PDB file of C-alpha atoms in Angstrom:
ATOM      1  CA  UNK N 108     -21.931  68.600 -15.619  1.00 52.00           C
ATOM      2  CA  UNK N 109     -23.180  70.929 -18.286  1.00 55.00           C
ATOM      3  CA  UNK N 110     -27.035  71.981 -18.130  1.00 59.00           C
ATOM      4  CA  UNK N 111     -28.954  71.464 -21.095  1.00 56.00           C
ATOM      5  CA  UNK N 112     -31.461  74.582 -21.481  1.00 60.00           C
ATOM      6  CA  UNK N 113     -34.325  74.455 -23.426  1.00 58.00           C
ATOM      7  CA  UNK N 114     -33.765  76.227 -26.854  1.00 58.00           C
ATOM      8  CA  UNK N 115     -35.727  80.081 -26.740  1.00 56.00           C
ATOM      9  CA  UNK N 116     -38.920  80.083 -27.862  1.00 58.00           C
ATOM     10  CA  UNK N 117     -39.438  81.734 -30.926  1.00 56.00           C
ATOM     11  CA  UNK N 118     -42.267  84.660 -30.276  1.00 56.00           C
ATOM     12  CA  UNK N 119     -44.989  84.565 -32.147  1.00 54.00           C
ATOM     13  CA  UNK N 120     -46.226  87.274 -34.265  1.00 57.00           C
ATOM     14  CA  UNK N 121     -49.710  87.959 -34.934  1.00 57.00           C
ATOM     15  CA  UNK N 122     -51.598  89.367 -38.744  1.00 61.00           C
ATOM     16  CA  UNK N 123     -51.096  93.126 -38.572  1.00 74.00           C
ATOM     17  CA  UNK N 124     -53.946  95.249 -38.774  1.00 71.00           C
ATOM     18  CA  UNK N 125     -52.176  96.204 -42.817  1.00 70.00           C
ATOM     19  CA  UNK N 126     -52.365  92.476 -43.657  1.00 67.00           C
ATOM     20  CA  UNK N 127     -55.589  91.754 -42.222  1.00 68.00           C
ATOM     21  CA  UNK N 128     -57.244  94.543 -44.528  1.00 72.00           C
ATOM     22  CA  UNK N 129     -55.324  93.157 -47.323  1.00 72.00           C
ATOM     23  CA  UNK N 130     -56.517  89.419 -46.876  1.00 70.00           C
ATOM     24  CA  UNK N 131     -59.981  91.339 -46.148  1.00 72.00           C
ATOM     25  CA  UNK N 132     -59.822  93.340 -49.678  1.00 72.00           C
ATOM     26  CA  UNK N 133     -58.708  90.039 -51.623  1.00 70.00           C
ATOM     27  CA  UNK N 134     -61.549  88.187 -50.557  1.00 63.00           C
ATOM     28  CA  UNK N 135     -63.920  90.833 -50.679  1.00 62.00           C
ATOM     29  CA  UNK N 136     -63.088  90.939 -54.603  1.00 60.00           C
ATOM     30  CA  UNK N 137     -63.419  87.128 -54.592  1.00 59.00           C
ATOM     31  CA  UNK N 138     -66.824  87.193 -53.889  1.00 55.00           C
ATOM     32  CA  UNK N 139     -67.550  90.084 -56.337  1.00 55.00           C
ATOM     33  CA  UNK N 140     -66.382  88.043 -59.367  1.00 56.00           C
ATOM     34  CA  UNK N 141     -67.810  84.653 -57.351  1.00 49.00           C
ATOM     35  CA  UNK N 142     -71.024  85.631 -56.679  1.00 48.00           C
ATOM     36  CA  UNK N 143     -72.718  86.457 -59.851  1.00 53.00           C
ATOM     37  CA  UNK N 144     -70.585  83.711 -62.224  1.00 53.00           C
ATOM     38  CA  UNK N 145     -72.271  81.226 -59.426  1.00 52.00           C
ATOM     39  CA  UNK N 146     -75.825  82.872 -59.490  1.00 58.00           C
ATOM     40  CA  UNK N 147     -75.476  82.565 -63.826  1.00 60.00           C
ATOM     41  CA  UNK N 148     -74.634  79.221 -63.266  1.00 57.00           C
ATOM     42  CA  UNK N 149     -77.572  78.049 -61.235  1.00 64.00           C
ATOM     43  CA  UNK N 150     -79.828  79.883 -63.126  1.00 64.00           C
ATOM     44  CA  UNK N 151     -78.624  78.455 -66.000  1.00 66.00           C
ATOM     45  CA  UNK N 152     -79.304  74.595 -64.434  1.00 68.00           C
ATOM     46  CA  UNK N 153     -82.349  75.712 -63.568  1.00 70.00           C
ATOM     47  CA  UNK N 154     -83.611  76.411 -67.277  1.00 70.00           C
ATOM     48  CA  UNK N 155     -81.836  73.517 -68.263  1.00 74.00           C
ATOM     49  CA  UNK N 156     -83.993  71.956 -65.834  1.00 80.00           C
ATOM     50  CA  UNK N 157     -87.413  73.323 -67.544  1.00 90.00           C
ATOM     51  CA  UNK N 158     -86.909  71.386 -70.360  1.00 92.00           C
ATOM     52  CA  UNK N 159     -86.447  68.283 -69.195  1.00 93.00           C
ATOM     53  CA  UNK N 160     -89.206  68.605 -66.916  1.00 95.00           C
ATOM     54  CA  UNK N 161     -91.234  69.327 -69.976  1.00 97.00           C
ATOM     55  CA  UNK N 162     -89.595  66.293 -72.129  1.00 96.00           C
ATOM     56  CA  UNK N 163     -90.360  64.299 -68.936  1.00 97.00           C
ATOM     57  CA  UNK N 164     -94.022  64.520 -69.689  1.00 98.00           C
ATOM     58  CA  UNK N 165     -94.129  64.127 -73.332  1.00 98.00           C
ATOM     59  CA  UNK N 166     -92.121  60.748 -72.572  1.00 98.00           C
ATOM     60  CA  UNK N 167     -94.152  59.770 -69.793  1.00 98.00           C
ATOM     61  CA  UNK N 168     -97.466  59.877 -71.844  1.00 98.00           C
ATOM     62  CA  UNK N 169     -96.235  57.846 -74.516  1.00 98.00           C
ATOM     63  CA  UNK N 170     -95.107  55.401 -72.374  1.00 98.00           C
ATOM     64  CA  UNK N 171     -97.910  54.688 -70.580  1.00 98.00           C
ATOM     65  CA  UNK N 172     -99.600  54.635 -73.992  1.00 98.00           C
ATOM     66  CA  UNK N 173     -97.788  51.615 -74.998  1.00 98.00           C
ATOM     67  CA  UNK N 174     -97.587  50.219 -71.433  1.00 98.00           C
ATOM     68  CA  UNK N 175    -100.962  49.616 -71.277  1.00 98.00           C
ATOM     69  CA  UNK N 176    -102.170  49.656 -74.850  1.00 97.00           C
ATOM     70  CA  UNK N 177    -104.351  52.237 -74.518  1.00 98.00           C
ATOM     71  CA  UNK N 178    -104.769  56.173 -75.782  1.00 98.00           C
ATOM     72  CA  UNK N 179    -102.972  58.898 -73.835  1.00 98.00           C
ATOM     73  CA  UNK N 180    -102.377  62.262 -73.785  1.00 98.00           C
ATOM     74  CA  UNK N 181    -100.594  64.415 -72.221  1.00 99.00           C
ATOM     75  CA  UNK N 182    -102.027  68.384 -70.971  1.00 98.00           C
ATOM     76  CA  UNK N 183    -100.140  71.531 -70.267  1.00 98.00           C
ATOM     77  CA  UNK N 184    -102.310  74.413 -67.899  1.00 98.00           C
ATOM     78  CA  UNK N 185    -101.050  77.527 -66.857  1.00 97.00           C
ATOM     79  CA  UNK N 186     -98.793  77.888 -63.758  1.00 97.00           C
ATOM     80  CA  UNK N 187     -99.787  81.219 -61.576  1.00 94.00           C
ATOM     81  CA  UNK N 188     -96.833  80.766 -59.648  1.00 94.00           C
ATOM     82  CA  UNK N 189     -94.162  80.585 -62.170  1.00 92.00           C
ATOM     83  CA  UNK N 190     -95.990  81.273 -65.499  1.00 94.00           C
ATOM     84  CA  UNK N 191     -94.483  78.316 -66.558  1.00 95.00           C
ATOM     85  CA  UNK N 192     -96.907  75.178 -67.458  1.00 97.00           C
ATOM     86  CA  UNK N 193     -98.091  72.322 -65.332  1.00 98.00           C
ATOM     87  CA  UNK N 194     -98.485  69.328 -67.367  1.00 98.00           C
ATOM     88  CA  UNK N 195    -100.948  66.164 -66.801  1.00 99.00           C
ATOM     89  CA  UNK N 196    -100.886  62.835 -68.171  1.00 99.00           C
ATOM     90  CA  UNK N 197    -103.679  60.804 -68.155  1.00 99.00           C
ATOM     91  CA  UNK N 198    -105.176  57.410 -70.151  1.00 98.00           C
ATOM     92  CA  UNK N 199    -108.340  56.042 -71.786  1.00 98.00           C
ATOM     93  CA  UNK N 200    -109.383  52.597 -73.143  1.00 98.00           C
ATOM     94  CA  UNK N 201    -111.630  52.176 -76.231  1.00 96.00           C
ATOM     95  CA  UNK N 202    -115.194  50.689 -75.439  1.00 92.00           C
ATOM     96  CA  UNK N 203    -118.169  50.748 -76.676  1.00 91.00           C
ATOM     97  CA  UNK N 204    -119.380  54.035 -74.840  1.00 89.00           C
ATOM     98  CA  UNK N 205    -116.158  56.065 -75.939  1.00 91.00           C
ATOM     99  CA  UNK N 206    -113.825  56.123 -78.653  1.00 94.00           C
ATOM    100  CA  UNK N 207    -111.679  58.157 -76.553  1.00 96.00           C
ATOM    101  CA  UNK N 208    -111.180  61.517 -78.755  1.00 93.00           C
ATOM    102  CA  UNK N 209    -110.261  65.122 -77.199  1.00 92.00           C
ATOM    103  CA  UNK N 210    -114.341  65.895 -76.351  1.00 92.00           C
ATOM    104  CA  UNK N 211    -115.181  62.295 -74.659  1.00 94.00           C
ATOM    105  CA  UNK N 212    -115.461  61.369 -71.044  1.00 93.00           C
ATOM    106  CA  UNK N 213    -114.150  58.195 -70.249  1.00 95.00           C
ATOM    107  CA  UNK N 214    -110.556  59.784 -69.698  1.00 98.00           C
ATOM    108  CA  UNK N 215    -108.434  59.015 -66.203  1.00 98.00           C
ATOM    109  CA  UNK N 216    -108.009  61.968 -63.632  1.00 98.00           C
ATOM    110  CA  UNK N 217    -105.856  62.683 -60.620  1.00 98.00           C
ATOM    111  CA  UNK N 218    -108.665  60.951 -58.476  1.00 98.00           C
ATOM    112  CA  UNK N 219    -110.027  57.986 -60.552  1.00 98.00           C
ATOM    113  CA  UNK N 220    -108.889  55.736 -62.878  1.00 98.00           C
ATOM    114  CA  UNK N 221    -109.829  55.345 -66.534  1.00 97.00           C
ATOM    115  CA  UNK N 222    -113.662  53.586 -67.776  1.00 95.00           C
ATOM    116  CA  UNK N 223    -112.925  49.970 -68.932  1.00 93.00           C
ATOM    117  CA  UNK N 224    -109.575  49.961 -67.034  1.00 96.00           C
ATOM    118  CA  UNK N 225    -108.728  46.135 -66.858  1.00 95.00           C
ATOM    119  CA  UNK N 226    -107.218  47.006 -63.458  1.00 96.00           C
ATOM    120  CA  UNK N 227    -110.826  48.191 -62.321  1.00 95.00           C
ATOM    121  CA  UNK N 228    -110.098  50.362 -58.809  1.00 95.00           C
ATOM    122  CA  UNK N 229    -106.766  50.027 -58.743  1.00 96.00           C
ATOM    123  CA  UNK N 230    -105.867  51.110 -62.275  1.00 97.00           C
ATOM    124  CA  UNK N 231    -103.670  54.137 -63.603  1.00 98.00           C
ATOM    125  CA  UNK N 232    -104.168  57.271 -62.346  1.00 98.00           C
ATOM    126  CA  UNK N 233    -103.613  60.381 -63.514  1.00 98.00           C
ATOM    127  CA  UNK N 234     -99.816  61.989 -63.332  1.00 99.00           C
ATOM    128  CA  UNK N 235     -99.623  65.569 -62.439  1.00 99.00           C
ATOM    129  CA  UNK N 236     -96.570  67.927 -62.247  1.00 98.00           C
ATOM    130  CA  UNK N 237     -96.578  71.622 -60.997  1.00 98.00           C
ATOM    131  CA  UNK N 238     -94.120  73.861 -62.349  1.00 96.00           C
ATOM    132  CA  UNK N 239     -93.661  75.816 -59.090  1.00 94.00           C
ATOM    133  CA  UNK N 240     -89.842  75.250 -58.951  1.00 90.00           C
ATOM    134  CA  UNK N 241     -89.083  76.016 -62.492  1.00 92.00           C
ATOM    135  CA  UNK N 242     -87.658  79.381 -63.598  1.00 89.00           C
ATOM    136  CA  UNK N 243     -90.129  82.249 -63.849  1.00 89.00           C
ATOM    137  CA  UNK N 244     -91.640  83.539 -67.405  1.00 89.00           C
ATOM    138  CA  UNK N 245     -89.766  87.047 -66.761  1.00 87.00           C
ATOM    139  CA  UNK N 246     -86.760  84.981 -66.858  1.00 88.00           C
ATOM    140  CA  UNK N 247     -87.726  81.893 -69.518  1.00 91.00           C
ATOM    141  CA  UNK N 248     -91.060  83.123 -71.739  1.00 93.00           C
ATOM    142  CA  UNK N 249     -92.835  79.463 -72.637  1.00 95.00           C
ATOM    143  CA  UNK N 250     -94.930  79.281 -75.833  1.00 96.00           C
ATOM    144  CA  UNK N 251     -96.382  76.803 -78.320  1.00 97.00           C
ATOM    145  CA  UNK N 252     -96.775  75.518 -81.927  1.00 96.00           C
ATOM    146  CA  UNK N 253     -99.370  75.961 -83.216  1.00 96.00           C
ATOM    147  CA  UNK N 254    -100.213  78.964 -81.351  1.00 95.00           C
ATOM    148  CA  UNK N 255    -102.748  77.997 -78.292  1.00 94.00           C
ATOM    149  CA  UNK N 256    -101.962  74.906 -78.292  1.00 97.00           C
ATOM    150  CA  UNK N 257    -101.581  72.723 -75.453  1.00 97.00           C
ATOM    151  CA  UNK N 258    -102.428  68.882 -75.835  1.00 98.00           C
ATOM    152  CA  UNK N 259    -100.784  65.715 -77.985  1.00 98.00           C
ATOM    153  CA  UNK N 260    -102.974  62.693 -78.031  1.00 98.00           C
ATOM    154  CA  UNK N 261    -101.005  59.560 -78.071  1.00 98.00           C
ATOM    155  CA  UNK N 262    -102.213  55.841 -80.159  1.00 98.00           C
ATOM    156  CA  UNK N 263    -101.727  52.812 -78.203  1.00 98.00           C
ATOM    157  CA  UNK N 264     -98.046  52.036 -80.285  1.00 98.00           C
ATOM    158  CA  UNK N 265     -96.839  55.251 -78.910  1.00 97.00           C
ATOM    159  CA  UNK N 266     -97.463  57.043 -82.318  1.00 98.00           C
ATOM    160  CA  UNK N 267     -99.176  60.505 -81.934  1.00 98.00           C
ATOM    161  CA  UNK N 268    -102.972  60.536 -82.698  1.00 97.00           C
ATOM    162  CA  UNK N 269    -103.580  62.945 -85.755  1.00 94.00           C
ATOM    163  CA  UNK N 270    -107.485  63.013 -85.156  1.00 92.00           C
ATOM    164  CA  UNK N 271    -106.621  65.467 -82.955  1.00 93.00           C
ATOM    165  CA  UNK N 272    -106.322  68.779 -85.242  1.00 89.00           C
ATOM    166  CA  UNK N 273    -105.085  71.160 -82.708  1.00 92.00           C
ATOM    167  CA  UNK N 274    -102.042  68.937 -81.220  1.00 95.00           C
ATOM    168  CA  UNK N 275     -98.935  70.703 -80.304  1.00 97.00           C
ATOM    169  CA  UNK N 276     -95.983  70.131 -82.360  1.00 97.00           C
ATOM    170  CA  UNK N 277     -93.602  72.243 -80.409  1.00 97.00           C
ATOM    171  CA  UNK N 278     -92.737  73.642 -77.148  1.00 97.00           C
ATOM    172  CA  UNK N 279     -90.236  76.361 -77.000  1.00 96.00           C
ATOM    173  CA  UNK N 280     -88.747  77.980 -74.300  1.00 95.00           C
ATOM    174  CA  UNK N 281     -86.649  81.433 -75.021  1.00 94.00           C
ATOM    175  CA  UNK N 282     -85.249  83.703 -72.415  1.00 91.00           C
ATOM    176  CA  UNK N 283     -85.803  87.390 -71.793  1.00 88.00           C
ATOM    177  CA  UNK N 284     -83.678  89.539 -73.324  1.00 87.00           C
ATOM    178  CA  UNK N 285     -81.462  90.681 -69.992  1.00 84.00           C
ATOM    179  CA  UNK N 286     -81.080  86.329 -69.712  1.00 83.00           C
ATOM    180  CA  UNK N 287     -79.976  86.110 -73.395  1.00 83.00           C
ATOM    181  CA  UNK N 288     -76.299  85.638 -72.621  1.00 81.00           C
ATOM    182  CA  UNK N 289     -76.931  83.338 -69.628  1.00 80.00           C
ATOM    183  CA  UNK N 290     -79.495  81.311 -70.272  1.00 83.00           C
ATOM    184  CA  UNK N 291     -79.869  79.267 -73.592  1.00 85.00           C
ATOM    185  CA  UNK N 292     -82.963  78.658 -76.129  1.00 91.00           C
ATOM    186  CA  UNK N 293     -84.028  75.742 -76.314  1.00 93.00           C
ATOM    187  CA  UNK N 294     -87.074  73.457 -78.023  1.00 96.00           C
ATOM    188  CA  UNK N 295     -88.680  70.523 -78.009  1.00 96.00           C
ATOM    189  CA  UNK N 296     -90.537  69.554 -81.441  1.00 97.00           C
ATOM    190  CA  UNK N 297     -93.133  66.327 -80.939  1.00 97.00           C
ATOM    191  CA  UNK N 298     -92.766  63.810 -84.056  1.00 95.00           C
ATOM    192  CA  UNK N 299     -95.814  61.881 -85.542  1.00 95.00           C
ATOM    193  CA  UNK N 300     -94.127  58.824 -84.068  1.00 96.00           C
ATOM    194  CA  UNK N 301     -94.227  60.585 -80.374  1.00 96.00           C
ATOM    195  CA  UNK N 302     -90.910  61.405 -79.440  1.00 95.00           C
ATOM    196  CA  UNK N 303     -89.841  65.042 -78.259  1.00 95.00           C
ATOM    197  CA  UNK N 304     -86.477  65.700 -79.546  1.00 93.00           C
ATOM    198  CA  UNK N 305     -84.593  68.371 -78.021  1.00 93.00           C
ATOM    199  CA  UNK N 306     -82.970  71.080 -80.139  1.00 94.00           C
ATOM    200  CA  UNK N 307     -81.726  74.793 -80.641  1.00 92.00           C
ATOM    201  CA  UNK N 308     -84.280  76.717 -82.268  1.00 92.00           C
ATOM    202  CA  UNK N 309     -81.957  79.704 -82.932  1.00 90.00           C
ATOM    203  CA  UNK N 310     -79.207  78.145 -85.300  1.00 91.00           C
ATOM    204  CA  UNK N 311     -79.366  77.258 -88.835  1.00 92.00           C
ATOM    205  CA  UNK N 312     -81.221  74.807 -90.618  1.00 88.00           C
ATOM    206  CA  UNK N 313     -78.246  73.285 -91.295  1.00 90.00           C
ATOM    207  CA  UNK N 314     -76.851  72.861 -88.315  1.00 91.00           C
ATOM    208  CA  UNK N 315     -77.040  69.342 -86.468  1.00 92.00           C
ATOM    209  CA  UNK N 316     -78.662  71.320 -83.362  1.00 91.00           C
ATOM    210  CA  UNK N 317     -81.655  72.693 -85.329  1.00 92.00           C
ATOM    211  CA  UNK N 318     -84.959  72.254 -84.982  1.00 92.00           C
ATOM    212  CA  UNK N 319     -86.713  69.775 -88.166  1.00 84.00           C
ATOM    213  CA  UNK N 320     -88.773  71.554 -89.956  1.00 77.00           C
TER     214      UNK N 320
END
């Protein structure tokens, strides 16, 4: 009888010490072109992020505005952290003790709900949001029209109270110069009928991306 014998194992051969360094350099210049193309990228969410955190709070306030049919307003405060801007949203209803304008008490805080709330005790508090996470002001610089400015007042329809003299009409947010490639402009102008539209503030007027006038 013939004996079958297993066929020779073919021996195998190891990465030599040439190839390793050559996988080693390859992926070494991976990461160098990786790297920062992935860090411009998140940074760039992240700003993207700052506005809508922003037009977040303008929307918020005139919701709640309309939701409960009473005045609103919304309040952005200095971040120390981030140099960015907190913003607050709180409510009032009209009574016979307040009319609810910029300098009268009567408003809803963090801790207590508005005077003359129907809800009583358990009506709407105050919304706050810290800017902590948002991009730092040496990266995206934060300012406002008019200059100082920091409140919008909101009617119960939603429609932006004009007894208030010093409301902001627009919040932009530009980055530093060594960011300008990276990280895009952007604004958000506040109508007289309370919505923040976003837009470029750095194209031309007559471009569909440009800020109204």
């Amino acid at each position: 009888m013939f004996q079958l014998t297993p066929p020779a194992r073919r021996r195998q051969r190891g990465l030599t010490l040439l190839e390793l360094l050559l996988t080693l350099t390859i992926f070494a210049f991976m990461l160098a072109i990786g790297i920062p193309n992935a860090s411009n990228w998140l940074l760039s969410n992240r700003a993207r992020s700052a506005s809508e955190f922003y037009a977040d709070g303008f929307s918020l306030a005139r919701r709640q505005a309309v939701m409960h049919n009473s005045f609103s307003r919304i309040s952005l405060s200095p971040n120390v952290n981030s140099g960015q801007m907190d913003w607050q949203v709180d409510i009032c209803f009209v009574s016979p003790a307040t009319q609810c304008g910029a300098t009268e008490t009567g408003w809803s805080t963090v801790d207590t709900p508005a005077d003359n709330d129907p809800e009583g005790a358990a009506g709407y508090r105050s919304v706050y949001r810290a800017a902590d996470s948002l991009p730092n002001s040496e990266v995206l610089l934060p300012s406002t029209l008019p200059e100082g400015s920091s409140q919008v007042y909101y009617t119960p329809v939603g429609w932006v109270d004009t007894r208030f003299a010093q409301r902001l009409t627009s919040l932009r947010l530009d980055p530093a110069a060594k960011y300008a490639n990276e990280v895009p402009a952007v604004a958000l102008v506040v109508t007289l009928a309370g919505m923040a539209s976003k837009c470029d503030p750095r194209v031309p007027a007559s471009d569909t991306r440009a800020c109204p006038p």
